[in-house]
mmCIF file of C-alpha atoms in Angstrom:
data_model
loop_
_atom_site.group_PDB
_atom_site.id
_atom_site.type_symbol
_atom_site.label_atom_id
_atom_site.label_comp_id
_atom_site.label_asym_id
_atom_site.label_seq_id
_atom_site.Cartn_x
_atom_site.Cartn_y
_atom_site.Cartn_z
ATOM 1 C CA MET A 9 94.977 68.028 99.283
ATOM 2 C CA TYR A 10 98.440 69.053 100.250
ATOM 3 C CA GLY A 11 99.984 72.210 98.602
ATOM 4 C CA ILE A 12 103.114 73.968 98.526
ATOM 5 C CA PRO A 13 103.768 75.388 102.216
ATOM 6 C CA THR A 14 103.429 78.983 102.602
ATOM 7 C CA ARG A 15 104.734 81.390 105.280
ATOM 8 C CA SER A 16 102.364 83.267 107.662
ATOM 9 C CA ASP A 17 102.526 87.078 107.718
ATOM 10 C CA ALA A 18 104.466 87.050 110.911
ATOM 11 C CA ALA A 19 107.018 84.566 109.416
ATOM 12 C CA ASN A 20 107.362 86.836 106.397
ATOM 13 C CA GLN A 21 108.138 89.849 108.437
ATOM 14 C CA SER A 22 110.741 87.764 110.483
ATOM 15 C CA VAL A 23 112.680 86.430 107.347
ATOM 16 C CA GLY A 24 114.941 89.374 107.329
ATOM 17 C CA LEU A 25 116.514 88.473 110.703
ATOM 18 C CA PHE A 26 117.939 85.516 109.311
ATOM 19 C CA TYR A 27 119.849 87.414 106.557
ATOM 20 C CA ARG A 28 121.177 90.367 108.496
ATOM 21 C CA GLY A 29 124.808 88.820 108.576
ATOM 22 C CA LEU A 30 124.759 88.492 104.860
ATOM 23 C CA GLN A 31 123.453 91.843 103.543
ATOM 24 C CA GLU A 32 123.369 95.504 104.280
ATOM 25 C CA ILE A 33 119.808 96.271 103.881
ATOM 26 C CA GLU A 34 116.227 94.458 104.136
ATOM 27 C CA ILE A 35 113.999 94.969 101.247
ATOM 28 C CA TYR A 36 110.352 94.299 101.247
ATOM 29 C CA VAL A 37 108.141 94.279 98.339
ATOM 30 C CA GLU A 38 104.478 93.396 97.378
ATOM 31 C CA ASP A 39 105.209 91.179 94.396
ATOM 32 C CA VAL A 40 105.080 87.352 95.029
ATOM 33 C CA ASP A 41 107.811 85.193 93.218
ATOM 34 C CA ALA A 42 109.690 88.265 92.168
ATOM 35 C CA GLU A 43 112.657 87.822 94.331
ATOM 36 C CA ALA A 44 115.229 86.892 91.817
ATOM 37 C CA LEU A 45 114.120 89.558 89.477
ATOM 38 C CA TYR A 46 114.449 92.192 92.237
ATOM 39 C CA VAL A 47 117.853 91.043 93.220
ATOM 40 C CA GLU A 48 118.997 91.126 89.564
ATOM 41 C CA LEU A 49 117.680 94.668 88.954
ATOM 42 C CA LEU A 50 118.729 96.250 92.358
ATOM 43 C CA THR A 51 122.153 94.529 92.211
ATOM 44 C CA ARG A 52 122.612 96.086 88.599
ATOM 45 C CA ALA A 53 121.089 99.495 89.459
ATOM 46 C CA THR A 54 123.517 99.866 92.618
ATOM 47 C CA GLY A 55 126.451 98.725 90.773
ATOM 48 C CA GLY A 56 127.123 96.052 93.373
ATOM 49 C CA ARG A 57 127.746 98.559 96.009
ATOM 50 C CA VAL A 58 125.334 97.240 98.263
ATOM 51 C CA LYS A 59 125.032 93.583 99.325
ATOM 52 C CA ILE A 60 121.505 92.429 98.673
ATOM 53 C CA LYS A 61 120.944 88.623 99.257
ATOM 54 C CA LYS A 62 117.247 88.524 100.047
ATOM 55 C CA VAL A 63 114.217 90.477 98.925
ATOM 56 C CA ILE A 64 111.238 89.426 101.009
ATOM 57 C CA SER A 65 107.664 89.484 99.563
ATOM 58 C CA LEU A 66 104.904 90.328 102.062
ATOM 59 C CA ALA A 67 102.400 89.282 99.343
ATOM 60 C CA GLY A 68 100.336 92.461 98.904
ATOM 61 C CA ARG A 69 100.710 96.288 99.033
ATOM 62 C CA GLU A 70 98.717 97.022 102.219
ATOM 63 C CA LYS A 71 100.850 94.624 104.096
ATOM 64 C CA VAL A 72 104.030 96.316 102.844
ATOM 65 C CA VAL A 73 102.670 99.650 103.877
ATOM 66 C CA GLU A 74 101.465 98.487 107.282
ATOM 67 C CA MET A 75 104.855 96.904 108.142
ATOM 68 C CA CYS A 76 106.520 99.964 106.948
ATOM 69 C CA GLN A 77 104.694 102.085 109.378
ATOM 70 C CA GLN A 78 105.229 99.781 112.257
ATOM 71 C CA TYR A 79 109.025 99.015 111.521
ATOM 72 C CA GLU A 80 111.082 100.165 114.536
ATOM 73 C CA GLU A 81 114.402 98.237 114.016
ATOM 74 C CA GLU A 82 117.737 99.953 113.621
ATOM 75 C CA PHE A 83 118.881 97.654 110.756
ATOM 76 C CA PRO A 84 118.497 99.473 107.489
ATOM 77 C CA ALA A 85 115.240 98.635 105.501
ATOM 78 C CA LEU A 86 113.211 99.807 102.476
ATOM 79 C CA PHE A 87 109.656 99.012 101.711
ATOM 80 C CA ILE A 88 108.841 99.110 97.885
ATOM 81 C CA ILE A 89 105.321 99.281 96.288
ATOM 82 C CA ASP A 90 104.062 99.782 92.831
ATOM 83 C CA GLY A 91 102.797 102.992 91.429
ATOM 84 C CA ASP A 92 99.478 101.508 90.069
ATOM 85 C CA LEU A 93 96.658 103.830 89.217
ATOM 86 C CA ASP A 94 97.804 106.279 92.004
ATOM 87 C CA LEU A 95 100.380 107.273 89.504
ATOM 88 C CA LEU A 96 97.756 108.505 86.914
ATOM 89 C CA HIS A 97 96.142 110.794 89.639
ATOM 90 C CA ASP A 98 99.507 112.145 90.927
ATOM 91 C CA GLU A 99 98.802 110.509 94.270
ATOM 92 C CA ARG A 100 101.247 108.786 96.629
ATOM 93 C CA GLU A 101 101.120 106.546 99.638
ATOM 94 C CA GLY A 102 102.457 108.315 102.770
ATOM 95 C CA PRO A 103 104.929 109.982 102.662
ATOM 96 C CA PHE A 104 106.154 107.352 105.006
ATOM 97 C CA GLU A 105 109.869 106.812 106.318
ATOM 98 C CA ARG A 106 111.378 103.796 104.458
ATOM 99 C CA LEU A 107 108.604 103.691 101.884
ATOM 100 C CA PHE A 108 109.524 103.903 98.137
ATOM 101 C CA GLN A 109 106.788 103.885 95.582
ATOM 102 C CA HIS A 110 107.762 103.277 91.903
ATOM 103 C CA ARG A 111 107.299 106.351 89.592
ATOM 104 C CA LEU A 112 105.958 103.962 86.914
ATOM 105 C CA TYR A 113 103.009 101.607 86.959
ATOM 106 C CA CYS A 114 104.948 98.431 88.299
ATOM 107 C CA LEU A 115 108.252 96.445 88.514
ATOM 108 C CA GLU A 116 107.859 95.018 84.948
ATOM 109 C CA ASN A 117 107.792 98.465 83.431
ATOM 110 C CA TYR A 118 111.552 98.691 84.088
ATOM 111 C CA LEU A 119 111.922 95.586 81.930
ATOM 112 C CA PHE A 120 110.264 97.059 78.927
ATOM 113 C CA CYS A 121 113.184 98.655 76.960
ATOM 114 C CA GLN A 122 114.801 98.800 73.565
ATOM 115 C CA ASN A 123 118.112 97.458 74.613
ATOM 116 C CA ALA A 124 116.734 94.454 76.378
ATOM 117 C CA SER A 125 114.540 93.624 73.485
ATOM 118 C CA ALA A 126 117.348 93.865 70.995
ATOM 119 C CA GLU A 127 119.392 91.731 73.220
ATOM 120 C CA LEU A 128 116.797 89.141 73.167
ATOM 121 C CA LEU A 129 116.653 89.064 69.392
ATOM 122 C CA ARG A 130 120.417 88.556 69.438
ATOM 123 C CA ASP A 131 120.242 85.652 71.999
ATOM 124 C CA HIS A 132 117.516 83.805 69.915
ATOM 125 C CA SER A 133 119.442 84.395 66.680
ATOM 126 C CA GLY A 134 122.913 83.812 67.746
ATOM 127 C CA ARG A 135 123.919 85.637 64.412
ATOM 128 C CA LEU A 136 122.908 89.230 64.819
ATOM 129 C CA LEU A 137 125.439 92.067 65.600
ATOM 130 C CA LYS A 138 123.993 94.683 68.081
ATOM 131 C CA ASN A 139 123.359 97.291 65.507
ATOM 132 C CA GLN A 140 121.547 94.608 63.296
ATOM 133 C CA ALA A 141 119.298 93.640 66.224
ATOM 134 C CA VAL A 142 118.502 97.261 66.892
ATOM 135 C CA ASP A 143 117.696 97.902 63.034
ATOM 136 C CA LEU A 144 115.493 94.666 62.907
ATOM 137 C CA LEU A 145 113.684 95.674 66.207
ATOM 138 C CA GLU A 146 112.222 98.886 64.734
ATOM 139 C CA TRP A 147 111.537 99.898 68.259
ATOM 140 C CA ASP A 148 110.078 103.407 67.461
ATOM 141 C CA ASP A 149 107.540 101.929 65.264
ATOM 142 C CA PHE A 150 106.404 99.378 67.733
ATOM 143 C CA ILE A 151 106.011 102.083 70.472
ATOM 144 C CA ALA A 152 104.279 104.459 68.232
ATOM 145 C CA ASN A 153 101.847 101.524 67.197
ATOM 146 C CA ILE A 154 100.767 100.507 70.733
ATOM 147 C CA THR A 155 101.068 103.581 72.928
ATOM 148 C CA PRO A 156 98.038 105.659 71.887
ATOM 149 C CA THR A 157 95.779 102.533 72.093
ATOM 150 C CA LEU A 158 97.165 101.373 75.354
ATOM 151 C CA LEU A 159 97.314 104.808 76.988
ATOM 152 C CA GLU A 160 93.867 105.616 76.343
ATOM 153 C CA LEU A 161 92.660 102.468 77.781
ATOM 154 C CA PHE A 162 94.606 103.198 81.082
ATOM 155 C CA LYS A 163 93.343 106.855 81.188
ATOM 156 C CA VAL A 164 89.852 105.467 81.133
ATOM 157 C CA TYR A 165 90.808 102.875 83.772
ATOM 158 C CA ALA A 166 92.157 105.714 85.970
ATOM 159 C CA VAL A 167 88.804 107.700 85.574
ATOM 160 C CA SER A 168 86.895 104.618 86.625
ATOM 161 C CA TRP A 169 89.170 104.039 89.429
ATOM 162 C CA LYS A 170 88.411 107.359 90.806
ATOM 163 C CA ALA A 171 84.604 107.487 90.048
ATOM 164 C CA LEU A 172 83.969 103.974 91.114
ATOM 165 C CA GLU A 173 85.663 103.826 94.388
ATOM 166 C CA GLU A 174 82.955 101.490 95.869
ATOM 167 C CA ASP A 175 82.974 99.098 92.853
ATOM 168 C CA ARG A 176 86.297 99.539 91.079
ATOM 169 C CA ILE A 177 87.088 97.872 87.743
ATOM 170 C CA THR A 178 90.525 96.227 87.842
ATOM 171 C CA THR A 179 93.129 96.620 85.062
ATOM 172 C CA VAL A 180 93.443 92.769 84.791
ATOM 173 C CA SER A 181 89.591 92.165 84.442
ATOM 174 C CA ARG A 182 90.252 92.341 80.615
ATOM 175 C CA SER A 183 93.420 90.429 79.648
ATOM 176 C CA TYR A 184 95.664 91.660 77.044
ATOM 177 C CA HIS A 185 94.858 88.830 74.621
ATOM 178 C CA THR A 186 91.175 89.311 74.645
ATOM 179 C CA MET A 187 91.808 92.644 72.922
ATOM 180 C CA CYS A 188 93.991 91.048 70.170
ATOM 181 C CA THR A 189 93.543 89.168 66.988
ATOM 182 C CA GLN A 190 95.483 85.931 66.312
ATOM 183 C CA GLN A 191 97.882 86.031 63.346
ATOM 184 C CA ARG A 192 99.331 82.858 61.886
ATOM 185 C CA ARG A 193 102.564 83.578 59.983
ATOM 186 C CA PRO A 194 104.418 83.937 62.360
ATOM 187 C CA SER A 195 102.103 82.753 65.037
ATOM 188 C CA ARG A 196 101.341 85.642 67.423
ATOM 189 C CA TRP A 197 98.682 88.080 68.742
ATOM 190 C CA ASP A 198 98.320 91.674 67.395
ATOM 191 C CA LEU A 199 96.601 94.390 69.560
ATOM 192 C CA CYS A 200 93.402 95.285 67.950
ATOM 193 C CA SER A 201 92.383 98.985 68.413
ATOM 194 C CA THR A 202 88.725 98.025 67.666
ATOM 195 C CA LYS A 203 88.566 95.659 70.463
ATOM 196 C CA VAL A 204 90.336 98.084 72.789
ATOM 197 C CA GLN A 205 87.830 100.818 72.017
ATOM 198 C CA GLU A 206 85.018 98.465 72.757
ATOM 199 C CA VAL A 207 86.408 97.921 76.189
ATOM 200 C CA ILE A 208 86.870 101.659 76.584
ATOM 201 C CA ASP A 209 83.399 102.365 75.667
ATOM 202 C CA GLU A 210 82.129 99.744 78.062
ATOM 203 C CA ILE A 211 84.052 101.080 80.896
ATOM 204 C CA LYS A 212 82.907 104.758 80.050
ATOM 205 C CA ALA A 213 79.307 103.772 79.994
ATOM 206 C CA GLN A 214 79.550 102.052 83.552
ATOM 207 C CA VAL A 215 81.298 105.225 84.764
ATOM 208 C CA LEU A 216 78.580 107.505 83.290
ATOM 209 C CA GLU A 217 75.944 105.734 85.214
ATOM 210 C CA VAL A 218 77.439 107.039 88.480
ATOM 211 C CA ILE A 219 78.761 110.594 87.456
ATOM 212 C CA THR A 220 77.933 113.190 84.752
ATOM 213 C CA GLN A 221 79.663 113.635 81.530
ATOM 214 C CA GLU A 222 81.131 116.946 82.785
ATOM 215 C CA GLN A 223 82.556 115.251 85.988
ATOM 216 C CA TYR A 224 83.903 112.428 83.660
ATOM 217 C CA GLN A 225 85.692 115.063 81.472
ATOM 218 C CA GLU A 226 87.101 116.910 84.469
ATOM 219 C CA ILE A 227 88.789 113.551 85.780
ATOM 220 C CA TYR A 228 89.907 112.624 82.392
ATOM 221 C CA ASP A 229 91.503 116.013 81.867
ATOM 222 C CA SER A 230 93.364 115.784 85.167
ATOM 223 C CA VAL A 231 94.649 112.250 84.406
ATOM 224 C CA SER A 232 95.921 113.349 81.071
ATOM 225 C CA ASN A 233 97.887 116.261 82.539
ATOM 226 C CA THR A 234 99.459 113.861 85.143
ATOM 227 C CA VAL A 235 100.454 111.404 82.411
ATOM 228 C CA ALA A 236 102.025 114.267 80.365
ATOM 229 C CA SER A 237 104.221 114.903 83.415
ATOM 230 C CA LEU A 238 105.605 111.358 83.434
ATOM 231 C CA ALA A 239 109.082 110.415 82.476
ATOM 232 C CA THR A 240 107.383 108.535 79.372
ATOM 233 C CA PRO A 241 103.708 107.869 78.694
ATOM 234 C CA LEU A 242 104.399 104.111 78.919
ATOM 235 C CA CYS A 243 105.050 104.586 82.697
ATOM 236 C CA ALA A 244 101.125 104.833 82.940
ATOM 237 C CA ILE A 245 100.537 101.412 81.562
ATOM 238 C CA SER A 246 100.905 98.023 83.429
ATOM 239 C CA GLY A 247 104.211 96.415 82.224
ATOM 240 C CA LYS A 248 103.105 93.071 83.751
ATOM 241 C CA ASP A 249 99.587 92.791 82.352
ATOM 242 C CA TYR A 250 100.069 94.622 79.122
ATOM 243 C CA LEU A 251 103.528 95.983 77.978
ATOM 244 C CA LEU A 252 105.394 92.624 78.388
ATOM 245 C CA LYS A 253 102.814 90.694 76.690
ATOM 246 C CA ALA A 254 102.702 93.175 73.736
ATOM 247 C CA LEU A 255 106.630 92.788 73.664
ATOM 248 C CA ARG A 256 106.478 88.989 73.580
ATOM 249 C CA GLU A 257 104.245 89.036 70.571
ATOM 250 C CA TYR A 258 106.297 91.746 68.834
ATOM 251 C CA LEU A 259 109.448 89.752 69.293
ATOM 252 C CA ALA A 260 107.602 86.678 67.870
ATOM 253 C CA LEU A 261 106.920 88.924 64.712
ATOM 254 C CA LYS A 262 110.675 89.599 64.545
ATOM 255 C CA GLY A 263 111.451 85.843 64.672
ATOM 256 C CA ALA A 264 112.118 85.432 68.242
ATOM 257 C CA SER A 265 109.733 83.217 70.126
ATOM 258 C CA TYR A 266 109.656 83.408 74.075
ATOM 259 C CA SER A 267 107.094 82.296 76.500
ATOM 260 C CA CYS A 268 105.833 85.368 78.503
ATOM 261 C CA ASP A 269 106.856 83.873 81.714
ATOM 262 C CA ASP A 270 109.304 84.492 84.745
ATOM 263 C CA GLY A 271 112.266 83.360 82.594
ATOM 264 C CA PHE A 272 111.237 86.090 79.910
ATOM 265 C CA LYS A 273 111.156 88.655 82.678
ATOM 266 C CA PHE A 274 114.720 87.622 84.131
ATOM 267 C CA LYS A 275 116.325 87.734 80.556
ATOM 268 C CA LEU A 276 114.907 91.237 80.136
ATOM 269 C CA ALA A 277 116.124 92.070 83.865
ATOM 270 C CA ARG A 278 119.676 91.195 82.700
ATOM 271 C CA TYR A 279 119.799 93.479 79.709
ATOM 272 C CA CYS A 280 117.462 96.350 80.550
ATOM 273 C CA ASP A 281 118.677 100.067 80.949
ATOM 274 C CA ILE A 282 118.913 100.974 84.480
ATOM 275 C CA GLU A 283 118.397 104.930 84.208
ATOM 276 C CA LEU A 284 114.826 104.739 85.506
ATOM 277 C CA LEU A 285 116.083 102.570 88.600
ATOM 278 C CA ALA A 286 118.312 105.607 89.539
ATOM 279 C CA GLU A 287 116.040 106.983 92.204
ATOM 280 C CA LEU A 288 115.454 103.565 93.712
ATOM 281 C CA SER A 289 119.382 102.943 93.551
ATOM 282 C CA ASP A 290 119.749 106.177 95.427
ATOM 283 C CA ALA A 291 117.363 105.226 98.026
ATOM 284 C CA ILE A 292 118.936 102.018 98.671
ATOM 285 C CA ILE A 293 122.500 103.462 98.921
ATOM 286 C CA TYR A 294 121.246 106.373 101.168
ATOM 287 C CA THR A 295 119.426 103.921 103.545
ATOM 288 C CA VAL A 296 122.685 101.915 104.022
ATOM 289 C CA ASN A 297 125.092 104.764 104.241
ATOM 290 C CA GLU A 298 123.203 107.684 105.660
ATOM 291 C CA GLY A 299 120.035 106.466 107.544
ATOM 292 C CA THR A 300 116.262 106.454 107.306
ATOM 293 C CA TYR A 301 115.030 107.331 103.902
ATOM 294 C CA LEU A 302 111.987 109.621 103.007
ATOM 295 C CA GLN A 303 111.105 109.686 99.258
ATOM 296 C CA ALA A 304 110.511 113.023 97.822
ATOM 297 C CA SER A 305 106.791 113.783 96.767
#
């Protein structure tokens, strides 16, 4: 069977050479099929002050870190990876020159914001003024409804990630919708705290087969302290696998139906607030204008 051609790792690492006359920096990421999303976000975040024409996926975090460590070119470059569950343990890769690690779970977390959500309500309606869309959205109620449940789930995921290093449970092993109940009017899936708690109990039971209750509590308390230091608790929850899916269902409740696909993400990227991207923007501008970047711990 013939499939879509894919570039080898060596070819991926060489792509930037062909764009050096068109842009001021090479940006390498782990995310596959996120080039348009990154270009949109980074162009907005830098205010168009840096020419970015191509964002190169190396298809994996380890490959990004490895190439970052091997990079010896004079041309400005930045290598970007997600925070992942490292974030909940206050752990970082490196530090390595030219490496930038998001201070939230993943790229999609930048897209999860009130402003972008209100704008999608407006786009779908065509009749709402901005203040009407914001009022209709009832963002604070939405956040208050999903945060405690999902945050507890990710704290337990983080405990298991630390305790079960030889046989880790991935955060995508239980999809968002398996922890929801289906509603009909309007058609949507609502997060079910009972189903989430069942997953939490299952994970905790697996962990307690390996470590003691006291050890579990020690790791849990450490994770809780780290989460409390984040810009917002939602930074600790996967935007890709949980928050954007919750948002899609919530917008459906408010009368705006979207598919949770790349188009949905790109629409959010056009409208989302860019404050959380300030550090990444500064890293790009510094790399272009000053030289090799080293992210603060």
